PDB file of C-alpha atoms and ligand atoms in Angstrom:
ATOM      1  CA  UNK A  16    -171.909  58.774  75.102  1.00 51.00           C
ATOM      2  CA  UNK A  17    -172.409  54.832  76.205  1.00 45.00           C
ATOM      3  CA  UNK A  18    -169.083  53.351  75.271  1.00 50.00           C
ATOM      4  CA  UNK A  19    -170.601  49.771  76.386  1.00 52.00           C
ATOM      5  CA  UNK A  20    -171.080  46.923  74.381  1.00 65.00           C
ATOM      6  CA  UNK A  21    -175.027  47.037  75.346  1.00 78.00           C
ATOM      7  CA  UNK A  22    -177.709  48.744  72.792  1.00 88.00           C
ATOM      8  CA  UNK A  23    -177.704  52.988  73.365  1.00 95.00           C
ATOM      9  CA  UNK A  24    -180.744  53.532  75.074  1.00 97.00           C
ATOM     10  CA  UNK A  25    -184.328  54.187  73.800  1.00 98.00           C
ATOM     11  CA  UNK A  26    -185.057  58.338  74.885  1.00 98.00           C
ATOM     12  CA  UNK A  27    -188.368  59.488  76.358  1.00 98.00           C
ATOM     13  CA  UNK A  28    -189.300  63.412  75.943  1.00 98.00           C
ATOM     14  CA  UNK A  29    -191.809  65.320  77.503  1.00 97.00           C
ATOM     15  CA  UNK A  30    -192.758  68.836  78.120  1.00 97.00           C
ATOM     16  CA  UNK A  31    -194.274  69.194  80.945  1.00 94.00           C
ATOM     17  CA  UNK A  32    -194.404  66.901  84.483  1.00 92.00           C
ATOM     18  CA  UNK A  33    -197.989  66.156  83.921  1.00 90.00           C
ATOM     19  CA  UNK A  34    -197.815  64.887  80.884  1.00 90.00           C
ATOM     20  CA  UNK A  35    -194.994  61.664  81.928  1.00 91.00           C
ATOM     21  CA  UNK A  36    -196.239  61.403  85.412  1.00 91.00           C
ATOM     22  CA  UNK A  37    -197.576  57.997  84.861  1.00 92.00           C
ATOM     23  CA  UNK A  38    -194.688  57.535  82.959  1.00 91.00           C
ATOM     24  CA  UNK A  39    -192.458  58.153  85.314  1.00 92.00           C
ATOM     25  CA  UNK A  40    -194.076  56.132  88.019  1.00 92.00           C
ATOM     26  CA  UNK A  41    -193.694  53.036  85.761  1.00 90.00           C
ATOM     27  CA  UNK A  42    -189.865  53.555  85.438  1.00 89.00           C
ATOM     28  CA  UNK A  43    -187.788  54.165  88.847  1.00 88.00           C
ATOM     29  CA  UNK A  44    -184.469  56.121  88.246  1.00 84.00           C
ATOM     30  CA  UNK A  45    -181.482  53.809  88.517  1.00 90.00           C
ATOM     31  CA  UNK A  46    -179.556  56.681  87.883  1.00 94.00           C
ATOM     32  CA  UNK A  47    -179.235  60.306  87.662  1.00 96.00           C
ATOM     33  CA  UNK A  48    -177.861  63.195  85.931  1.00 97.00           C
ATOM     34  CA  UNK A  49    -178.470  66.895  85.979  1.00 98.00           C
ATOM     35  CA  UNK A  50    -177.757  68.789  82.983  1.00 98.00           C
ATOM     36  CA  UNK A  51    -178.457  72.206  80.885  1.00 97.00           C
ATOM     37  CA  UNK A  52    -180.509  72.607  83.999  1.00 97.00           C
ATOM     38  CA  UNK A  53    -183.020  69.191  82.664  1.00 97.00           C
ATOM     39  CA  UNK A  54    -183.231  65.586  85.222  1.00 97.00           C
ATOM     40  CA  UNK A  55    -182.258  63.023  82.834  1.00 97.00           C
ATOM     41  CA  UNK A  56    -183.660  59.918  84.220  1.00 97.00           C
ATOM     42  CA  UNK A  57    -182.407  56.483  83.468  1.00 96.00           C
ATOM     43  CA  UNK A  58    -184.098  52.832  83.946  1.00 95.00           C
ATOM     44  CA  UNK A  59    -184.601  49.935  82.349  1.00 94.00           C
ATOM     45  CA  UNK A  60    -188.278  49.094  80.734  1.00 95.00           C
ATOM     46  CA  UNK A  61    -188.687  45.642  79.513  1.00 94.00           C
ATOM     47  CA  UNK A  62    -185.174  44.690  79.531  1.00 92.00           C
ATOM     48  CA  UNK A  63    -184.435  48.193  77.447  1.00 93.00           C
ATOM     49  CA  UNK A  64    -182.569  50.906  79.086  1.00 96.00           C
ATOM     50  CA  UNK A  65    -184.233  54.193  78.788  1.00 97.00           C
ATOM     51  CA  UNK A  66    -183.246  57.577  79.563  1.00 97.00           C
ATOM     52  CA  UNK A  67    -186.528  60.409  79.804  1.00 97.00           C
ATOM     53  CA  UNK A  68    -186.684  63.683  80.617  1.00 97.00           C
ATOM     54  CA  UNK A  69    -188.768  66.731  80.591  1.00 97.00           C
ATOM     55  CA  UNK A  70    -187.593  69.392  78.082  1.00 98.00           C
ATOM     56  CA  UNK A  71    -190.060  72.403  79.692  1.00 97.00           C
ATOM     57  CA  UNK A  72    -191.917  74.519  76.849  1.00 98.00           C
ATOM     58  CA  UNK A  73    -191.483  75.537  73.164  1.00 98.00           C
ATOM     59  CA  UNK A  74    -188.925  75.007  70.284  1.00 98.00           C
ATOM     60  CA  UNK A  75    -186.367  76.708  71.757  1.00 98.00           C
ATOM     61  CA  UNK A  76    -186.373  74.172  75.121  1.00 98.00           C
ATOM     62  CA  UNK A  77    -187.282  71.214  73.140  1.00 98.00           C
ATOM     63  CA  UNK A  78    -184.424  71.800  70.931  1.00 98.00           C
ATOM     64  CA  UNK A  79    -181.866  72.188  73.468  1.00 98.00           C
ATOM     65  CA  UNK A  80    -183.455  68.904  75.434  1.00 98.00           C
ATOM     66  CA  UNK A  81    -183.017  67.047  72.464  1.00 98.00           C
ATOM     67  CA  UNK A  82    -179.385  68.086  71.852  1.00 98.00           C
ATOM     68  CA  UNK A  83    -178.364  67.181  75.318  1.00 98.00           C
ATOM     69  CA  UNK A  84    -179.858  63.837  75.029  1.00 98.00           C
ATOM     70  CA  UNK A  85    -178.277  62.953  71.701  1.00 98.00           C
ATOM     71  CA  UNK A  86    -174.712  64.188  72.750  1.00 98.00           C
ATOM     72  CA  UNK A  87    -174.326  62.830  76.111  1.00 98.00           C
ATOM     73  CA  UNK A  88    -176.819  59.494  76.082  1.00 98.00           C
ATOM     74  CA  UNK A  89    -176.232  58.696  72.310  1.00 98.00           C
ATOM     75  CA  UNK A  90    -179.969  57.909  72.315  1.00 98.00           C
ATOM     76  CA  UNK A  91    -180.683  55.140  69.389  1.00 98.00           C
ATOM     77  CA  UNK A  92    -183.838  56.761  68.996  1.00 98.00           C
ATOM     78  CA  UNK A  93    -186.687  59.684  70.644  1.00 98.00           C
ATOM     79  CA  UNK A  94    -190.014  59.309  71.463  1.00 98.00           C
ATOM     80  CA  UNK A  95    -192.162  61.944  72.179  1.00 98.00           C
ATOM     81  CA  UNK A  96    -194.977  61.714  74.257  1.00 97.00           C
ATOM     82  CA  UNK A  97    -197.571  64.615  75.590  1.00 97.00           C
ATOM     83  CA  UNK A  98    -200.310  66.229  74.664  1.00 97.00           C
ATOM     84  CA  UNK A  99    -202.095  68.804  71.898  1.00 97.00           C
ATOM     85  CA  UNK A 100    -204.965  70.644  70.553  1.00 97.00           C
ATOM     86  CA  UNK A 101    -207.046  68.768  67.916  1.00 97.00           C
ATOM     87  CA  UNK A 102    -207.291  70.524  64.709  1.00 98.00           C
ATOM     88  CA  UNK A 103    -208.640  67.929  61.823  1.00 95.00           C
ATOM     89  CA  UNK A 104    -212.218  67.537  61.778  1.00 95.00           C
ATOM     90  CA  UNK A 105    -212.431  63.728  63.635  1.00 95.00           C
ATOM     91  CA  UNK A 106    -209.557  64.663  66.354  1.00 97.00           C
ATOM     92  CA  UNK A 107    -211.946  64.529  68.919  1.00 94.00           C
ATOM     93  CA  UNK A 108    -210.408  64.933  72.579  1.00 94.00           C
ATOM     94  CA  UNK A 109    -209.265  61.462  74.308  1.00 95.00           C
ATOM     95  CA  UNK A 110    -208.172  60.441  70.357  1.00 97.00           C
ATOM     96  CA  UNK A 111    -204.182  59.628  69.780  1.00 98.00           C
ATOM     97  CA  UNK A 112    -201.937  61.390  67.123  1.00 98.00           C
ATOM     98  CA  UNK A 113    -198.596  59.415  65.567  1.00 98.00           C
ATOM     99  CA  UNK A 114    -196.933  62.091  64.322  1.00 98.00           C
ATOM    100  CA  UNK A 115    -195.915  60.988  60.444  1.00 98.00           C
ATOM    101  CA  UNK A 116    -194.763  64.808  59.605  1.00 98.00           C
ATOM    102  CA  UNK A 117    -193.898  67.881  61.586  1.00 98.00           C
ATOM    103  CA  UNK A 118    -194.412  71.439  60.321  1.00 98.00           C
ATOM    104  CA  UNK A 119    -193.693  75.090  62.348  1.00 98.00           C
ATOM    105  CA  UNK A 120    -196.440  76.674  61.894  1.00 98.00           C
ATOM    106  CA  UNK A 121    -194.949  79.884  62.842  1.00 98.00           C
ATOM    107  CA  UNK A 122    -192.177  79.806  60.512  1.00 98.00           C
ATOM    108  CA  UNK A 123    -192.271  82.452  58.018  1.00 97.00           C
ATOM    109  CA  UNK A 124    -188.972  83.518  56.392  1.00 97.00           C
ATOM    110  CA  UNK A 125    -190.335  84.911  53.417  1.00 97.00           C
ATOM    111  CA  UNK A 126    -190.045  86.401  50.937  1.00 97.00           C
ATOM    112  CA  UNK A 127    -186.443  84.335  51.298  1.00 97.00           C
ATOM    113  CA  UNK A 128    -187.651  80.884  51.251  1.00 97.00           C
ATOM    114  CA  UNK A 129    -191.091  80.101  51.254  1.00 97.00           C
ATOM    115  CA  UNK A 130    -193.906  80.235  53.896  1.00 97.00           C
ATOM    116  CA  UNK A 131    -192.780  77.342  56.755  1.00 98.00           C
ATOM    117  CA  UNK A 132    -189.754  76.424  54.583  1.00 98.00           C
ATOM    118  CA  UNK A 133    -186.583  75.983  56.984  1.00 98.00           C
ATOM    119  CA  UNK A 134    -184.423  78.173  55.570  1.00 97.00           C
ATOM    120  CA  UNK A 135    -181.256  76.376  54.215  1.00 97.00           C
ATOM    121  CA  UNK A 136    -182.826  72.818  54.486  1.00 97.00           C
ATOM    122  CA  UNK A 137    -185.500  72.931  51.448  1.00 96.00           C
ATOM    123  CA  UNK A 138    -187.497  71.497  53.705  1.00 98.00           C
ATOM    124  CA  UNK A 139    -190.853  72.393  55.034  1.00 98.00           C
ATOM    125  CA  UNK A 140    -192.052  69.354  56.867  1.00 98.00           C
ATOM    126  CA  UNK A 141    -189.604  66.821  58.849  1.00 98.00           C
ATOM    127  CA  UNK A 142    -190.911  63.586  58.204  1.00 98.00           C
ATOM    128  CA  UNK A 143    -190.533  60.886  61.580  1.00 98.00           C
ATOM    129  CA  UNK A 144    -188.786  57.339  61.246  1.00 98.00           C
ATOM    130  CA  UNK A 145    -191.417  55.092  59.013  1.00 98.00           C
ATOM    131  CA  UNK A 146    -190.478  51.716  61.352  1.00 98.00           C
ATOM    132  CA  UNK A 147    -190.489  53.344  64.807  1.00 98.00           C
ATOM    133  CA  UNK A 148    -193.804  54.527  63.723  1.00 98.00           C
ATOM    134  CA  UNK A 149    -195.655  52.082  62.655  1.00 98.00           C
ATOM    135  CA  UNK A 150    -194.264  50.269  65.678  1.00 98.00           C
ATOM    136  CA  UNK A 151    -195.636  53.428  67.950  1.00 98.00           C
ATOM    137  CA  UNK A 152    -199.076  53.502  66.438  1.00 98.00           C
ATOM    138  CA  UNK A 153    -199.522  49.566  66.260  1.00 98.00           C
ATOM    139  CA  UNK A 154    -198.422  50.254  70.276  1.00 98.00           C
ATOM    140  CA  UNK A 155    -201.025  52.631  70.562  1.00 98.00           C
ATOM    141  CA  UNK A 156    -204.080  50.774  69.054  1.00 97.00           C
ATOM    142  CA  UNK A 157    -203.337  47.812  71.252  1.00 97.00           C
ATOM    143  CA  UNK A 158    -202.504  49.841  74.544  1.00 96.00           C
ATOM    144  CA  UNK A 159    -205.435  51.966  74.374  1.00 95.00           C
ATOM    145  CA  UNK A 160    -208.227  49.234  73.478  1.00 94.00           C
ATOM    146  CA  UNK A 161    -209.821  49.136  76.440  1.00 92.00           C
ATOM    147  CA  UNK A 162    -209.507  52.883  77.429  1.00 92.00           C
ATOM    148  CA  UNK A 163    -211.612  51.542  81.100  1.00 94.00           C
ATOM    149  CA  UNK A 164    -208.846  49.446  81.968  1.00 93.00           C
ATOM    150  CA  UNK A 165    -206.460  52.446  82.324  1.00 93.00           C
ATOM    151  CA  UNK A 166    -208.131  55.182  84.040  1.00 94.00           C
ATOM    152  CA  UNK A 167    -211.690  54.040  85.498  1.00 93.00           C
ATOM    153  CA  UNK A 168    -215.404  54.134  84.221  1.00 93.00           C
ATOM    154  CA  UNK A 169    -215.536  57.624  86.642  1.00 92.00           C
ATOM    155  CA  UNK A 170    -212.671  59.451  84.636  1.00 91.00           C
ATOM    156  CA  UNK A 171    -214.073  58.402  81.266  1.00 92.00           C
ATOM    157  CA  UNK A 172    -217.494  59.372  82.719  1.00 93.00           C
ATOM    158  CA  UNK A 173    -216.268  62.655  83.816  1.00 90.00           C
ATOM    159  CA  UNK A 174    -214.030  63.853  80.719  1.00 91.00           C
ATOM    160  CA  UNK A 175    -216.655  62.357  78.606  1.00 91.00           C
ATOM    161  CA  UNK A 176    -214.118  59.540  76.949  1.00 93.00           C
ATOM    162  CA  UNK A 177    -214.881  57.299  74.431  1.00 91.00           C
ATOM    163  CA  UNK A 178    -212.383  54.577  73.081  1.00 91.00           C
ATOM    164  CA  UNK A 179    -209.624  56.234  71.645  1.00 95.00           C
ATOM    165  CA  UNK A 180    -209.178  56.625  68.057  1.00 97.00           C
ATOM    166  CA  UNK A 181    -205.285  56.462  67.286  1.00 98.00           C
ATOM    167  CA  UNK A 182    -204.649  59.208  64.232  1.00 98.00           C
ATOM    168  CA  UNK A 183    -201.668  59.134  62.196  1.00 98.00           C
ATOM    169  CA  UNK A 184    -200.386  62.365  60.405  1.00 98.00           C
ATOM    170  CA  UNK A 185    -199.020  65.944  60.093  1.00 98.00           C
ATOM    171  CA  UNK A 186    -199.046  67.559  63.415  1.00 99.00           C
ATOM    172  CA  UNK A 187    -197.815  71.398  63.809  1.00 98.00           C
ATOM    173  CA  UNK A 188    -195.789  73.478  65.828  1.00 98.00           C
ATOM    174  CA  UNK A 189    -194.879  76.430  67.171  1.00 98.00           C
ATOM    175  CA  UNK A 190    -194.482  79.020  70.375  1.00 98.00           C
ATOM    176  CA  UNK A 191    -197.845  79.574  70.586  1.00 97.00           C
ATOM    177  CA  UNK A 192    -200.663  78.049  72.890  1.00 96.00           C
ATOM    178  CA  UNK A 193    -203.717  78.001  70.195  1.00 97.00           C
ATOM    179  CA  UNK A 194    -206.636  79.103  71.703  1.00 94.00           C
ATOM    180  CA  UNK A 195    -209.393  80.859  69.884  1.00 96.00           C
ATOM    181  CA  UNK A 196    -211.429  78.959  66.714  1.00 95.00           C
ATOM    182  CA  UNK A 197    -210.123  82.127  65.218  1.00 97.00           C
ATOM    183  CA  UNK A 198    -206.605  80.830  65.103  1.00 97.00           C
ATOM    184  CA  UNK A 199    -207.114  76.745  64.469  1.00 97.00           C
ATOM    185  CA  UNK A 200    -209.401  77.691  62.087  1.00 97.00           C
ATOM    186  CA  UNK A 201    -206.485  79.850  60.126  1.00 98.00           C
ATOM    187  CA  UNK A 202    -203.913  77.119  60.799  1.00 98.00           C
ATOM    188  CA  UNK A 203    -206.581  74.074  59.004  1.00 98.00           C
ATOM    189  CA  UNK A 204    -207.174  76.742  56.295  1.00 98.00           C
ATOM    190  CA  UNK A 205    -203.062  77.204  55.580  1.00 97.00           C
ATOM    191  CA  UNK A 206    -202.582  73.528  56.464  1.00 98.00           C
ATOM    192  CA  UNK A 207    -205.564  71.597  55.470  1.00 98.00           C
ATOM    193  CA  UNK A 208    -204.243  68.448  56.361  1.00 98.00           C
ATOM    194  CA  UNK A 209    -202.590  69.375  59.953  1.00 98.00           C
ATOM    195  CA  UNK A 210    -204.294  66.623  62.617  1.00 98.00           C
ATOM    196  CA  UNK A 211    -202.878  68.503  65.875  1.00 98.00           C
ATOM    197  CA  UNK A 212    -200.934  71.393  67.442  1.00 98.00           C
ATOM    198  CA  UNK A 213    -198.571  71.472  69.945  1.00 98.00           C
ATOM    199  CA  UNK A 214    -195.375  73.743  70.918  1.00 98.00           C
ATOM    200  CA  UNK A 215    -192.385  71.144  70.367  1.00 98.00           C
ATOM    201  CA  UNK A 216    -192.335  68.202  68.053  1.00 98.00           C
ATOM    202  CA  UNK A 217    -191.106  69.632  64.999  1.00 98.00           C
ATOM    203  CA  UNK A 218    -188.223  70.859  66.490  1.00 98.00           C
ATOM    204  CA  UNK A 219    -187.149  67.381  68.214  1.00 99.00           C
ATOM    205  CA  UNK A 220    -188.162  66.447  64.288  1.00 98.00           C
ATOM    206  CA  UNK A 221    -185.036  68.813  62.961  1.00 98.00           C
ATOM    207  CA  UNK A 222    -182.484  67.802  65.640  1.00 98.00           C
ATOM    208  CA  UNK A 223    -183.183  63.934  65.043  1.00 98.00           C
ATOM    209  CA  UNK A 224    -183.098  64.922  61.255  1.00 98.00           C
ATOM    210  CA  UNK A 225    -179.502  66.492  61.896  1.00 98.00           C
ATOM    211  CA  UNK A 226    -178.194  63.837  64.000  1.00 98.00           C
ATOM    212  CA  UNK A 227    -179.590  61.018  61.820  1.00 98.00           C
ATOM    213  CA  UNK A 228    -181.599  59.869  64.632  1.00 98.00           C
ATOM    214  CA  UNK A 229    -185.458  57.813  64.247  1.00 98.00           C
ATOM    215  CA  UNK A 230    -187.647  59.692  65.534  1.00 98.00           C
ATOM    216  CA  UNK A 231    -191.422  59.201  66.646  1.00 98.00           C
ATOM    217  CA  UNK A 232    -194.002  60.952  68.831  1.00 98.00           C
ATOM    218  CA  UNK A 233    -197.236  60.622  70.059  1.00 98.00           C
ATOM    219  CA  UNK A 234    -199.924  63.470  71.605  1.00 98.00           C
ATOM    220  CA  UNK A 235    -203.222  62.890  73.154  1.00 97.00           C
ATOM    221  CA  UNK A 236    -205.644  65.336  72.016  1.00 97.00           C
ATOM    222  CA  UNK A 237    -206.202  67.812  75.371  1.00 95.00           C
ATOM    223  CA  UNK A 238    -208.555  70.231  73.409  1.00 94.00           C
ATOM    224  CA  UNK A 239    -209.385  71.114  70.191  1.00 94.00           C
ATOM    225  CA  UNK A 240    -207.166  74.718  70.061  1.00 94.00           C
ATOM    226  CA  UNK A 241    -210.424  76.754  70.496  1.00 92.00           C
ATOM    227  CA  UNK A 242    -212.037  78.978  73.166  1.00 88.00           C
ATOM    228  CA  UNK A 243    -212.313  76.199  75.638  1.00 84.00           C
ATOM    229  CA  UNK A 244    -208.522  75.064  75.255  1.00 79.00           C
ATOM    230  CA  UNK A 245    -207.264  75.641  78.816  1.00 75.00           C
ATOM    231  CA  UNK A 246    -210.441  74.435  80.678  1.00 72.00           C
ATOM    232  CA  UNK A 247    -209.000  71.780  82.582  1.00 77.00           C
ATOM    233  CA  UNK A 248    -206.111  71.050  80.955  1.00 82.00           C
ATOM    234  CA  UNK A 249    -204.117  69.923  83.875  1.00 87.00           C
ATOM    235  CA  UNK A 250    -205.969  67.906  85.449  1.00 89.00           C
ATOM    236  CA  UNK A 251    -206.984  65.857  81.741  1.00 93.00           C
ATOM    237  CA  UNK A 252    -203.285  65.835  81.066  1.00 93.00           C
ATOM    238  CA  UNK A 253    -202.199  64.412  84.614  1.00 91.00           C
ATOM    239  CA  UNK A 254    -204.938  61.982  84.882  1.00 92.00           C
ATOM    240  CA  UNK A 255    -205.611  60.948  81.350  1.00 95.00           C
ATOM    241  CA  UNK A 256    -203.240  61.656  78.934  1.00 96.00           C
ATOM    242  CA  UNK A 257    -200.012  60.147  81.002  1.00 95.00           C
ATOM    243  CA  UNK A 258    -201.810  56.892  81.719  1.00 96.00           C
ATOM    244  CA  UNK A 259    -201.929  56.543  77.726  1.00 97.00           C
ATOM    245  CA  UNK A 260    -198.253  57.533  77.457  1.00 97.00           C
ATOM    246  CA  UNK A 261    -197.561  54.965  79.656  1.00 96.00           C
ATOM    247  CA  UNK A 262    -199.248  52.328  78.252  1.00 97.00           C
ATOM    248  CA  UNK A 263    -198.530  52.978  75.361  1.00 98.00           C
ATOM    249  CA  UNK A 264    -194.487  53.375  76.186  1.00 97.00           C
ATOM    250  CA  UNK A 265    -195.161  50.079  78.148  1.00 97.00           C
ATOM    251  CA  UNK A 266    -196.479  47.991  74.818  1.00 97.00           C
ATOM    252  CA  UNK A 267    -194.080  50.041  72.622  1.00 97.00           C
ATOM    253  CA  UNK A 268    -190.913  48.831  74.711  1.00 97.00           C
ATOM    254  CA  UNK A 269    -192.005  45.181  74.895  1.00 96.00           C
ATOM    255  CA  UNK A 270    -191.479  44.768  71.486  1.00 94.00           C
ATOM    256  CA  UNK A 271    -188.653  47.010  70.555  1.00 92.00           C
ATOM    257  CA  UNK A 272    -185.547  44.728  70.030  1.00 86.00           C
ATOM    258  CA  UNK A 273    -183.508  44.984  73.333  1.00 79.00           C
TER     259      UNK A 273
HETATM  260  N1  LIG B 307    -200.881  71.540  73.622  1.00 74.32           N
HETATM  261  C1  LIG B 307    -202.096  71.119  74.034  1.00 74.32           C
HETATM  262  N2  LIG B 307    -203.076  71.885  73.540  1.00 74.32           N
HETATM  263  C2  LIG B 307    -202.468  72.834  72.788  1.00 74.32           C
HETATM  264  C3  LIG B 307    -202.923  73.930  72.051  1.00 74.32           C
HETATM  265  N3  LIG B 307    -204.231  74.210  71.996  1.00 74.32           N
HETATM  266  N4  LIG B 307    -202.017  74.716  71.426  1.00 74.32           N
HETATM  267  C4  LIG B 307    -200.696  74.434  71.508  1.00 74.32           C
HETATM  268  N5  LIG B 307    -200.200  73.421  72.207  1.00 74.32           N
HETATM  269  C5  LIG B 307    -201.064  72.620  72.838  1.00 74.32           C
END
């Protein structure tokens, strides 16, 4: 826990290296700390000190990221940033999502509670901070303007970019990598009004909602959770989808009060 007069520090999630590689070029560690086997990272961003680390993937990792964050950093809020598949009709790939709601979509407890209720919370969706978000997706519509700017006319050429459209919604979750129309198709049919799937969010949703902690999170759209999903994931994630993170972290913590 910070026991200093100064503001608790803004926290940065991500899965996965390539997804804060950008990221992480744009903040240089002053410090750091090694624990339940994660790098927590800290800097200051724009006069803001900020702790980020990668949680690895799934619930299960996210939620235990998450934890360790809150308890030892007292984090005043989470924001997190990667990428998903694209499951509303519009959520085209190189498009933003600012998560509004999270739902698992591979929670089923009943016939106890009902389908992708969390048991013991009435709750089937977590719903992120209203402020922070707004704040996030304003970020996002003003970092990611001029998409050229960020990455090159030859990556947008060759991953076929437009300018990004920044989508604001209910994304899903769960331990599962979605990849057949088969499956996204069942998920939009169960949850019509799902925008995006990824593996973590909702449960960094449920730990903020225990702690009392604002939470917000943004995904760029990788694929749109059909056949083609893992075709070149890596290399869209490392080379396009961190570059928005950053920028948009970068607009996001100018304007946060320090
Ligand atoms: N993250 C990025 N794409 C995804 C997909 N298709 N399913 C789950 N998580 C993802």
């Amino acid at each position: 826990m910070t026991t200093t007069s100064s503001p608790a520090p803004i926290g940065i999630i991500s899965a996965l290296r390539d997804e804060l590689s950008a990221v992480l070029l744009r903040m240089p560690p002053e410090s750091r700390q090694r624990i339940a086997n994660r790098s927590f990272r800290q800097c200051h961003w724009h006069g803001q000190q900020v702790v980020a680390v990668l949680s690895r993937i799934g619930k299960v990792a996210a939620a235990t990221t998450a934890t360790a964050m809150i308890e030892r950093y007292g984090v005043r809020a989470i924001v997190f940033t990667g990428v998903a598949g694209g499951l509303g009709e519009g959520v085209q790939v190189g498009d933003l999502v600012v998560a509004r709601s999270f739902l698992q979509h591979d929670l089923n407890a009943s016939p106890l509670f009902a389908r992708h209720e969390v048991p013991l919370y009435g709750l089937t969706r977590f719903r992120t901070d209203t402020p922070l978000s707004d704040t996030l997706a304003a970020a996002a519509r003003q970092a990611l303007s001029e998409p050229v700017g960020l990455l090159g006319a030859q990556a947008m050429q060759d991953f076929g970019l437009h300018t990004p459209q920044v989508h604001e919604g209910l994304i899903l979750s769960g331990d599962q990598f979605i990849n057949t129309a088969q499956d996204s198709v069942r998920l939009v049919a169960e949850l019509p009004d799902a925008l995006a799937v990824e593996m973590e969010g909702a449960a960094v949703a449920q730990v903020c909602h225990d702690y009392g902690v604002p939470f917000a999170a943004m995904r760029t759209i990788s694929d749109r959770a059909d056949d083609n999903a893992h075709v070149d994931f890596p290399r869209f994630t490392e080379q396009v989808a961190s570059h928005y993170s950053a920028a948009v972290l970068d607009t996001l913590l100018a304007q946060l009060p320090a």
